[in-house]
PDB file of C-alpha atoms and ligand atoms in Angstrom:
ATOM      1  CA  MET R  15       9.611  69.795  34.373  1.00 68.00           C
ATOM      2  CA  ASP R  16      10.205  66.069  34.632  1.00 85.00           C
ATOM      3  CA  PRO R  17       8.000  64.015  32.356  1.00 95.00           C
ATOM      4  CA  LEU R  18       5.217  62.025  33.992  1.00 97.00           C
ATOM      5  CA  VAL R  19       5.851  58.991  31.789  1.00 98.00           C
ATOM      6  CA  GLN R  20       9.290  58.313  30.410  1.00 98.00           C
ATOM      7  CA  LEU R  21      10.608  55.426  28.363  1.00 98.00           C
ATOM      8  CA  GLU R  22      14.331  55.303  27.771  1.00 98.00           C
ATOM      9  CA  ASN R  23      15.690  52.922  25.132  1.00 98.00           C
ATOM     10  CA  VAL R  24      12.974  50.411  25.903  1.00 98.00           C
ATOM     11  CA  THR R  25      13.067  47.070  24.117  1.00 98.00           C
ATOM     12  CA  LYS R  26      10.634  44.203  24.667  1.00 98.00           C
ATOM     13  CA  ARG R  27      11.445  40.862  23.129  1.00 97.00           C
ATOM     14  CA  TYR R  28       8.967  38.016  23.613  1.00 96.00           C
ATOM     15  CA  ASP R  29      10.926  35.450  21.666  1.00 92.00           C
ATOM     16  CA  ASN R  30      14.625  35.277  21.070  1.00 87.00           C
ATOM     17  CA  GLY R  31      15.076  35.118  17.344  1.00 86.00           C
ATOM     18  CA  ALA R  32      11.879  36.996  16.509  1.00 90.00           C
ATOM     19  CA  ALA R  33      11.981  40.767  15.992  1.00 94.00           C
ATOM     20  CA  PRO R  34      11.330  42.660  19.228  1.00 97.00           C
ATOM     21  CA  ALA R  35       7.721  43.827  19.806  1.00 98.00           C
ATOM     22  CA  VAL R  36       9.093  47.168  21.057  1.00 98.00           C
ATOM     23  CA  ASP R  37      12.460  48.155  19.666  1.00 98.00           C
ATOM     24  CA  ASN R  38      14.570  50.759  21.475  1.00 98.00           C
ATOM     25  CA  VAL R  39      11.763  53.259  22.109  1.00 98.00           C
ATOM     26  CA  SER R  40      12.375  56.513  23.941  1.00 98.00           C
ATOM     27  CA  LEU R  41       9.332  58.621  24.701  1.00 97.00           C
ATOM     28  CA  ALA R  42       8.436  61.268  27.257  1.00 98.00           C
ATOM     29  CA  VAL R  43       4.898  62.346  28.138  1.00 98.00           C
ATOM     30  CA  ALA R  44       4.321  65.388  30.342  1.00 97.00           C
ATOM     31  CA  ALA R  45       1.534  65.614  32.908  1.00 97.00           C
ATOM     32  CA  GLY R  46      -1.625  66.889  31.249  1.00 96.00           C
ATOM     33  CA  GLU R  47      -0.809  65.706  27.732  1.00 96.00           C
ATOM     34  CA  ALA R  48      -3.239  63.778  25.508  1.00 96.00           C
ATOM     35  CA  VAL R  49      -1.129  61.546  23.287  1.00 97.00           C
ATOM     36  CA  ALA R  50      -2.444  59.247  20.575  1.00 97.00           C
ATOM     37  CA  ILE R  51      -0.342  56.250  19.577  1.00 97.00           C
ATOM     38  CA  MET R  52      -1.013  55.012  16.079  1.00 97.00           C
ATOM     39  CA  GLY R  53       0.383  52.204  13.997  1.00 95.00           C
ATOM     40  CA  PRO R  54      -0.574  49.048  12.137  1.00 94.00           C
ATOM     41  CA  SER R  55      -1.769  45.907  13.839  1.00 94.00           C
ATOM     42  CA  GLY R  56       1.165  44.098  15.450  1.00 95.00           C
ATOM     43  CA  SER R  57       3.381  47.204  15.566  1.00 96.00           C
ATOM     44  CA  GLY R  58       3.760  47.040  19.352  1.00 97.00           C
ATOM     45  CA  LYS R  59       1.150  49.529  20.600  1.00 97.00           C
ATOM     46  CA  SER R  60      -0.427  47.285  23.248  1.00 97.00           C
ATOM     47  CA  THR R  61       2.987  46.080  24.368  1.00 98.00           C
ATOM     48  CA  LEU R  62       4.025  49.708  24.865  1.00 98.00           C
ATOM     49  CA  LEU R  63       0.961  50.428  27.030  1.00 98.00           C
ATOM     50  CA  ASN R  64       1.501  47.243  29.034  1.00 97.00           C
ATOM     51  CA  LEU R  65       5.089  48.266  29.745  1.00 98.00           C
ATOM     52  CA  ILE R  66       3.927  51.684  31.008  1.00 98.00           C
ATOM     53  CA  ALA R  67       1.231  50.000  33.110  1.00 97.00           C
ATOM     54  CA  GLY R  68       3.715  47.623  34.701  1.00 97.00           C
ATOM     55  CA  MET R  69       1.775  44.671  33.265  1.00 96.00           C
ATOM     56  CA  ASP R  70       4.911  43.590  31.485  1.00 96.00           C
ATOM     57  CA  ARG R  71       8.636  44.204  31.959  1.00 97.00           C
ATOM     58  CA  PRO R  72      11.032  45.420  29.283  1.00 98.00           C
ATOM     59  CA  THR R  73      13.882  43.204  28.120  1.00 97.00           C
ATOM     60  CA  SER R  74      16.084  46.299  28.393  1.00 98.00           C
ATOM     61  CA  GLY R  75      15.689  50.002  29.033  1.00 98.00           C
ATOM     62  CA  ALA R  76      13.938  52.041  31.724  1.00 98.00           C
ATOM     63  CA  VAL R  77      10.245  52.823  32.269  1.00 98.00           C
ATOM     64  CA  ARG R  78       9.470  55.668  34.678  1.00 98.00           C
ATOM     65  CA  VAL R  79       6.082  56.881  35.819  1.00 98.00           C
ATOM     66  CA  GLY R  80       6.079  59.802  38.213  1.00 95.00           C
ATOM     67  CA  GLY R  81       9.844  59.376  38.571  1.00 90.00           C
ATOM     68  CA  GLU R  82       9.489  55.767  39.739  1.00 95.00           C
ATOM     69  CA  ARG R  83      11.298  52.951  37.901  1.00 97.00           C
ATOM     70  CA  VAL R  84       8.283  50.749  37.115  1.00 98.00           C
ATOM     71  CA  ASP R  85      10.462  48.086  35.496  1.00 97.00           C
ATOM     72  CA  LEU R  86      12.396  47.572  38.728  1.00 97.00           C
ATOM     73  CA  LEU R  87       9.477  47.251  41.164  1.00 97.00           C
ATOM     74  CA  SER R  88       8.938  44.022  43.089  1.00 96.00           C
ATOM     75  CA  GLU R  89       5.774  42.005  42.377  1.00 95.00           C
ATOM     76  CA  THR R  90       4.043  43.525  45.412  1.00 95.00           C
ATOM     77  CA  ALA R  91       5.130  47.053  44.592  1.00 96.00           C
ATOM     78  CA  VAL R  92       4.103  46.720  40.954  1.00 96.00           C
ATOM     79  CA  ALA R  93       0.645  45.494  41.973  1.00 94.00           C
ATOM     80  CA  ARG R  94       0.274  48.546  44.190  1.00 93.00           C
ATOM     81  CA  PHE R  95       1.586  50.790  41.403  1.00 95.00           C
ATOM     82  CA  ARG R  96      -0.972  49.373  38.960  1.00 94.00           C
ATOM     83  CA  ARG R  97      -3.834  49.979  41.372  1.00 92.00           C
ATOM     84  CA  ARG R  98      -2.907  53.552  42.178  1.00 92.00           C
ATOM     85  CA  GLN R  99      -0.905  55.169  39.382  1.00 95.00           C
ATOM     86  CA  VAL R 100      -2.456  53.870  36.164  1.00 97.00           C
ATOM     87  CA  GLY R 101      -5.994  53.384  34.911  1.00 97.00           C
ATOM     88  CA  MET R 102      -6.529  51.232  31.854  1.00 97.00           C
ATOM     89  CA  ILE R 103      -9.398  50.797  29.414  1.00 96.00           C
ATOM     90  CA  PHE R 104      -9.679  48.288  26.600  1.00 94.00           C
ATOM     91  CA  GLN R 105     -11.509  47.611  23.349  1.00 92.00           C
ATOM     92  CA  PHE R 106     -13.789  45.008  24.958  1.00 89.00           C
ATOM     93  CA  PHE R 107     -14.279  46.875  28.269  1.00 92.00           C
ATOM     94  CA  ASN R 108     -13.281  43.935  30.534  1.00 93.00           C
ATOM     95  CA  LEU R 109     -16.107  44.594  33.004  1.00 96.00           C
ATOM     96  CA  LEU R 110     -17.159  41.925  35.492  1.00 97.00           C
ATOM     97  CA  ASP R 111     -20.525  40.638  34.268  1.00 96.00           C
ATOM     98  CA  ASP R 112     -21.821  39.413  37.619  1.00 97.00           C
ATOM     99  CA  MET R 113     -21.372  42.779  39.320  1.00 97.00           C
ATOM    100  CA  THR R 114     -23.480  45.911  38.890  1.00 98.00           C
ATOM    101  CA  VAL R 115     -22.134  49.070  37.301  1.00 98.00           C
ATOM    102  CA  ALA R 116     -21.631  50.658  40.727  1.00 97.00           C
ATOM    103  CA  ASP R 117     -19.798  47.609  42.085  1.00 97.00           C
ATOM    104  CA  ASN R 118     -17.562  47.369  39.001  1.00 98.00           C
ATOM    105  CA  VAL R 119     -16.537  50.988  39.518  1.00 98.00           C
ATOM    106  CA  LEU R 120     -16.014  50.552  43.283  1.00 97.00           C
ATOM    107  CA  LEU R 121     -13.919  47.393  43.066  1.00 96.00           C
ATOM    108  CA  PRO R 122     -10.486  48.981  42.425  1.00 95.00           C
ATOM    109  CA  ALA R 123     -11.058  51.392  45.328  1.00 96.00           C
ATOM    110  CA  GLN R 124     -11.875  48.467  47.612  1.00 94.00           C
ATOM    111  CA  LEU R 125      -8.757  46.632  46.439  1.00 92.00           C
ATOM    112  CA  ALA R 126      -6.720  49.768  47.174  1.00 92.00           C
ATOM    113  CA  GLY R 127      -8.167  49.947  50.691  1.00 93.00           C
ATOM    114  CA  THR R 128     -10.016  53.240  50.249  1.00 94.00           C
ATOM    115  CA  ARG R 129     -12.598  53.971  52.972  1.00 95.00           C
ATOM    116  CA  THR R 130     -16.054  52.908  51.794  1.00 95.00           C
ATOM    117  CA  ALA R 131     -17.688  56.316  52.220  1.00 96.00           C
ATOM    118  CA  ALA R 132     -14.951  58.090  50.277  1.00 96.00           C
ATOM    119  CA  ALA R 133     -14.994  55.442  47.551  1.00 96.00           C
ATOM    120  CA  ARG R 134     -18.770  55.663  47.176  1.00 96.00           C
ATOM    121  CA  GLN R 135     -18.622  59.416  46.882  1.00 96.00           C
ATOM    122  CA  ARG R 136     -15.873  59.280  44.254  1.00 96.00           C
ATOM    123  CA  ALA R 137     -17.793  56.596  42.315  1.00 97.00           C
ATOM    124  CA  ALA R 138     -20.958  58.695  42.367  1.00 97.00           C
ATOM    125  CA  GLU R 139     -19.062  61.736  41.057  1.00 95.00           C
ATOM    126  CA  LEU R 140     -17.468  59.734  38.257  1.00 96.00           C
ATOM    127  CA  LEU R 141     -20.732  58.072  37.254  1.00 96.00           C
ATOM    128  CA  ALA R 142     -22.259  61.549  37.025  1.00 95.00           C
ATOM    129  CA  THR R 143     -19.333  63.012  35.048  1.00 93.00           C
ATOM    130  CA  LEU R 144     -19.500  60.086  32.636  1.00 94.00           C
ATOM    131  CA  ARG R 145     -23.291  60.433  32.358  1.00 93.00           C
ATOM    132  CA  ILE R 146     -23.942  56.846  33.403  1.00 96.00           C
ATOM    133  CA  ALA R 147     -25.300  57.411  36.931  1.00 97.00           C
ATOM    134  CA  HIS R 148     -28.827  56.345  35.897  1.00 97.00           C
ATOM    135  CA  ARG R 149     -27.410  52.870  35.105  1.00 97.00           C
ATOM    136  CA  ARG R 150     -25.632  52.393  38.432  1.00 97.00           C
ATOM    137  CA  ASP R 151     -27.663  49.301  39.432  1.00 98.00           C
ATOM    138  CA  ALA R 152     -27.647  47.657  35.996  1.00 98.00           C
ATOM    139  CA  TYR R 153     -25.462  44.708  35.010  1.00 98.00           C
ATOM    140  CA  PRO R 154     -22.996  45.188  32.128  1.00 97.00           C
ATOM    141  CA  ALA R 155     -24.837  42.750  29.842  1.00 96.00           C
ATOM    142  CA  ARG R 156     -27.785  45.166  29.771  1.00 95.00           C
ATOM    143  CA  LEU R 157     -25.699  48.133  28.624  1.00 96.00           C
ATOM    144  CA  SER R 158     -24.803  49.383  25.150  1.00 95.00           C
ATOM    145  CA  GLY R 159     -21.152  49.396  24.058  1.00 94.00           C
ATOM    146  CA  GLY R 160     -20.863  53.118  24.699  1.00 94.00           C
ATOM    147  CA  GLU R 161     -22.351  52.745  28.174  1.00 96.00           C
ATOM    148  CA  ARG R 162     -19.985  49.882  28.974  1.00 96.00           C
ATOM    149  CA  GLN R 163     -16.984  51.932  27.944  1.00 95.00           C
ATOM    150  CA  ARG R 164     -18.169  54.827  30.144  1.00 96.00           C
ATOM    151  CA  VAL R 165     -18.374  52.421  33.088  1.00 97.00           C
ATOM    152  CA  ALA R 166     -14.887  51.125  32.255  1.00 97.00           C
ATOM    153  CA  ILE R 167     -13.551  54.699  32.220  1.00 97.00           C
ATOM    154  CA  ALA R 168     -15.133  55.392  35.624  1.00 97.00           C
ATOM    155  CA  ARG R 169     -13.580  52.216  37.004  1.00 97.00           C
ATOM    156  CA  ALA R 170     -10.181  53.175  35.554  1.00 97.00           C
ATOM    157  CA  LEU R 171     -10.322  56.594  37.219  1.00 97.00           C
ATOM    158  CA  ILE R 172     -11.674  55.690  40.660  1.00 97.00           C
ATOM    159  CA  ASN R 173      -8.235  55.642  42.294  1.00 96.00           C
ATOM    160  CA  ARG R 174      -7.215  58.956  40.661  1.00 95.00           C
ATOM    161  CA  PRO R 175      -4.435  57.473  38.538  1.00 97.00           C
ATOM    162  CA  ALA R 176      -1.672  59.736  37.279  1.00 96.00           C
ATOM    163  CA  VAL R 177      -2.249  58.439  33.765  1.00 98.00           C
ATOM    164  CA  LEU R 178      -5.165  56.911  31.872  1.00 98.00           C
ATOM    165  CA  LEU R 179      -4.102  54.358  29.269  1.00 98.00           C
ATOM    166  CA  ALA R 180      -6.662  53.515  26.593  1.00 97.00           C
ATOM    167  CA  ASP R 181      -6.055  50.583  24.234  1.00 96.00           C
ATOM    168  CA  GLU R 182      -8.313  51.019  21.198  1.00 95.00           C
ATOM    169  CA  PRO R 183     -11.241  52.126  23.376  1.00 94.00           C
ATOM    170  CA  THR R 184     -13.481  52.738  20.370  1.00 92.00           C
ATOM    171  CA  GLY R 185     -12.521  49.570  18.497  1.00 90.00           C
ATOM    172  CA  ALA R 186     -15.740  47.749  19.379  1.00 90.00           C
ATOM    173  CA  VAL R 187     -18.332  50.526  19.066  1.00 91.00           C
ATOM    174  CA  ASP R 188     -19.963  52.336  16.148  1.00 91.00           C
ATOM    175  CA  ARG R 189     -18.672  55.616  14.866  1.00 90.00           C
ATOM    176  CA  ALA R 190     -21.083  57.907  16.716  1.00 91.00           C
ATOM    177  CA  THR R 191     -20.356  56.095  19.983  1.00 92.00           C
ATOM    178  CA  GLY R 192     -16.641  56.288  19.236  1.00 92.00           C
ATOM    179  CA  ASP R 193     -16.918  60.042  18.816  1.00 91.00           C
ATOM    180  CA  GLU R 194     -18.796  60.274  22.091  1.00 91.00           C
ATOM    181  CA  ILE R 195     -16.081  58.298  23.915  1.00 93.00           C
ATOM    182  CA  GLY R 196     -13.388  60.422  22.261  1.00 92.00           C
ATOM    183  CA  ALA R 197     -15.141  63.599  23.385  1.00 92.00           C
ATOM    184  CA  LEU R 198     -15.405  62.284  26.957  1.00 92.00           C
ATOM    185  CA  LEU R 199     -11.699  61.441  27.015  1.00 94.00           C
ATOM    186  CA  LEU R 200     -10.912  64.939  25.763  1.00 92.00           C
ATOM    187  CA  GLU R 201     -13.146  66.412  28.474  1.00 92.00           C
ATOM    188  CA  LEU R 202     -11.265  64.416  31.117  1.00 94.00           C
ATOM    189  CA  ASN R 203      -7.969  65.603  29.652  1.00 95.00           C
ATOM    190  CA  ALA R 204      -9.176  69.216  29.714  1.00 94.00           C
ATOM    191  CA  ALA R 205      -9.815  68.688  33.433  1.00 94.00           C
ATOM    192  CA  GLY R 206      -6.172  67.648  33.839  1.00 95.00           C
ATOM    193  CA  GLN R 207      -6.137  63.876  33.271  1.00 96.00           C
ATOM    194  CA  THR R 208      -3.021  62.721  31.407  1.00 97.00           C
ATOM    195  CA  LEU R 209      -4.098  60.428  28.589  1.00 97.00           C
ATOM    196  CA  ILE R 210      -2.298  57.954  26.337  1.00 97.00           C
ATOM    197  CA  LEU R 211      -4.655  56.606  23.708  1.00 96.00           C
ATOM    198  CA  VAL R 212      -3.914  53.800  21.269  1.00 96.00           C
ATOM    199  CA  THR R 213      -6.136  54.021  18.233  1.00 92.00           C
ATOM    200  CA  HIS R 214      -6.413  52.801  14.667  1.00 84.00           C
ATOM    201  CA  ASN R 215      -8.610  55.720  13.791  1.00 85.00           C
ATOM    202  CA  PRO R 216      -6.767  58.787  12.412  1.00 87.00           C
ATOM    203  CA  ASP R 217      -9.861  61.001  12.885  1.00 85.00           C
ATOM    204  CA  LEU R 218     -10.019  60.096  16.536  1.00 86.00           C
ATOM    205  CA  ALA R 219      -6.295  60.716  17.001  1.00 89.00           C
ATOM    206  CA  VAL R 220      -6.460  64.148  15.423  1.00 89.00           C
ATOM    207  CA  ARG R 221      -9.672  65.244  17.114  1.00 87.00           C
ATOM    208  CA  TYR R 222      -9.071  63.911  20.586  1.00 88.00           C
ATOM    209  CA  ALA R 223      -5.321  64.133  21.127  1.00 93.00           C
ATOM    210  CA  HIS R 224      -2.792  66.951  21.093  1.00 93.00           C
ATOM    211  CA  ARG R 225       0.102  64.863  19.949  1.00 96.00           C
ATOM    212  CA  VAL R 226       0.326  61.830  17.669  1.00 96.00           C
ATOM    213  CA  VAL R 227       3.105  59.259  17.977  1.00 97.00           C
ATOM    214  CA  GLU R 228       3.318  56.785  15.111  1.00 97.00           C
ATOM    215  CA  ILE R 229       4.956  53.432  15.533  1.00 97.00           C
ATOM    216  CA  ALA R 230       5.904  50.755  13.021  1.00 97.00           C
ATOM    217  CA  ASP R 231       7.682  47.482  13.762  1.00 97.00           C
ATOM    218  CA  GLY R 232       8.115  48.494  17.396  1.00 98.00           C
ATOM    219  CA  ARG R 233       9.840  51.803  16.626  1.00 98.00           C
ATOM    220  CA  VAL R 234       8.683  55.398  16.824  1.00 98.00           C
ATOM    221  CA  THR R 235       8.611  56.740  13.248  1.00 97.00           C
ATOM    222  CA  SER R 236       7.021  60.109  13.895  1.00 96.00           C
ATOM    223  CA  ASP R 237       6.057  62.274  16.857  1.00 96.00           C
ATOM    224  CA  ALA R 238       3.961  65.340  16.049  1.00 93.00           C
ATOM    225  CA  VAL R 239       2.338  67.980  18.210  1.00 91.00           C
ATOM    226  CA  LEU R 240      -0.962  69.073  16.703  1.00 86.00           C
ATOM    227  CA  ALA R 241      -2.112  72.647  16.417  1.00 75.00           C
ATOM    228  CA  ASP R 242      -5.770  73.472  17.045  1.00 63.00           C
ATOM    229  CA  GLY R 243      -7.747  72.074  14.180  1.00 49.00           C
ATOM    230  CA  GLY R 244      -5.629  68.970  14.033  1.00 49.00           C
ATOM    231  CA  ARG R 245      -2.850  70.007  11.677  1.00 44.00           C
ATOM    232  CA  PRO R 246       0.686  69.200  12.765  1.00 49.00           C
ATOM    233  CA  ALA R 247       2.280  72.242  14.413  1.00 49.00           C
ATOM    234  CA  ALA R 248       5.690  70.704  14.621  1.00 51.00           C
ATOM    235  CA  GLU R 249       6.760  67.379  13.299  1.00 50.00           C
ATOM    236  CA  ARG R 250       9.876  65.547  14.181  1.00 44.00           C
ATOM    237  CA  THR R 251      10.480  62.560  11.963  1.00 43.00           C
ATOM    238  CA  LEU R 252      12.896  60.215  13.597  1.00 44.00           C
ATOM    239  CA  PRO R 253      15.512  58.186  11.790  1.00 40.00           C
TER     240      PRO R 253
HETATM  241  N1  LIG O 305       2.382  37.825  25.044  1.00 59.89           N
HETATM  242  C1  LIG O 305       3.000  37.770  23.869  1.00 59.89           C
HETATM  243  N2  LIG O 305       3.823  36.737  23.550  1.00 59.89           N
HETATM  244  C2  LIG O 305       4.464  36.674  22.371  1.00 59.89           C
HETATM  245  N3  LIG O 305       4.377  37.632  21.413  1.00 59.89           N
HETATM  246  C3  LIG O 305       3.591  38.679  21.665  1.00 59.89           C
HETATM  247  C4  LIG O 305       2.857  38.804  22.887  1.00 59.89           C
HETATM  248  N4  LIG O 305       2.156  39.973  22.850  1.00 59.89           N
HETATM  249  C5  LIG O 305       2.425  40.538  21.662  1.00 59.89           C
HETATM  250  N5  LIG O 305       3.270  39.762  20.941  1.00 59.89           N
HETATM  251  C6  LIG O 305       3.819  40.083  19.604  1.00 59.89           C
HETATM  252  O1  LIG O 305       4.413  41.364  19.681  1.00 59.89           O
HETATM  253  C7  LIG O 305       4.120  42.129  18.516  1.00 59.89           C
HETATM  254  C8  LIG O 305       3.397  43.404  18.905  1.00 59.89           C
HETATM  255  O2  LIG O 305       2.096  43.085  19.413  1.00 59.89           O
HETATM  256  P1  LIG O 305       1.123  44.157  20.032  1.00 59.89           P
HETATM  257  O3  LIG O 305       1.859  44.992  21.018  1.00 59.89           O
HETATM  258  O4  LIG O 305      -0.080  43.440  20.518  1.00 59.89           O
HETATM  259  O5  LIG O 305       0.790  45.063  18.747  1.00 59.89           O
HETATM  260  P2  LIG O 305      -0.444  46.042  18.468  1.00 59.89           P
HETATM  261  O6  LIG O 305      -1.102  46.362  19.757  1.00 59.89           O
HETATM  262  O7  LIG O 305       0.189  47.223  17.804  1.00 59.89           O
HETATM  263  O8  LIG O 305      -1.346  45.310  17.520  1.00 59.89           O
HETATM  264  C9  LIG O 305       3.308  41.221  17.604  1.00 59.89           C
HETATM  265  O9  LIG O 305       4.198  40.618  16.698  1.00 59.89           O
HETATM  266  C10 LIG O 305       2.729  40.202  18.555  1.00 59.89           C
HETATM  267  O10 LIG O 305       2.513  38.986  17.913  1.00 59.89           O
HETATM  268 MG1  LIG O 306      -3.071  46.092  20.376  1.00 59.89          MG
END
């Protein structure tokens, strides 16, 4: 089966002279996988997610999502791709503070031109799944960190993206809340959502992903599929 997300020899260089942020990375993620990306600060994790999301373009190499060359899309096509094919969540949630929970979640559906009735129904389902429906009329400032991240996940999923990209989603919450977010992401993955999760937290990676990719200095240094219980089932250490 073709991978859902595929990077082929992808390099991203921000500054000529400086070392590339992503250095000749090849990586394939199948539909339904839950992949954790780990590595030290500055190792290129966010850059990698941004390249998959079409937020940034590689200096060289190919990025495919669902068989489509994301790196070659026009500005208009890439905007459409971002709205429909990828959902993204972040450490600091990036919710709009002057909109209610329900309106934050609905916004990407409105931007994508989804019929209002269908969008409202989808939003209601997601708010229920993410156990945040009782806060639908609240403003983000009144929510806890864990509640905000649940709203952000609902917003990321409203357009049924092929892949959910999470950039240190538990970086700004306490441990118990982090575990709760990890468990929710795993639940979504069990229901079929492909997930690529950047995290600093080895516990989270092992408990809430099925595969751990380690990167250092922009390169993949290890790519391991985990057995149940979080021990590596097969490890492939790359040169
Ligand atoms: N927009 C940018 N312009 C210039 N350099 C950048 C930019 N974004 C990231 N970098 C650099 O690229 C490298 C990788 O950064 P990043 O992908 O944010 O790493 P991580 O998410 O693993 O902490 C770092 O050296 C960082 O300074
Ligand atoms: Mg980062």
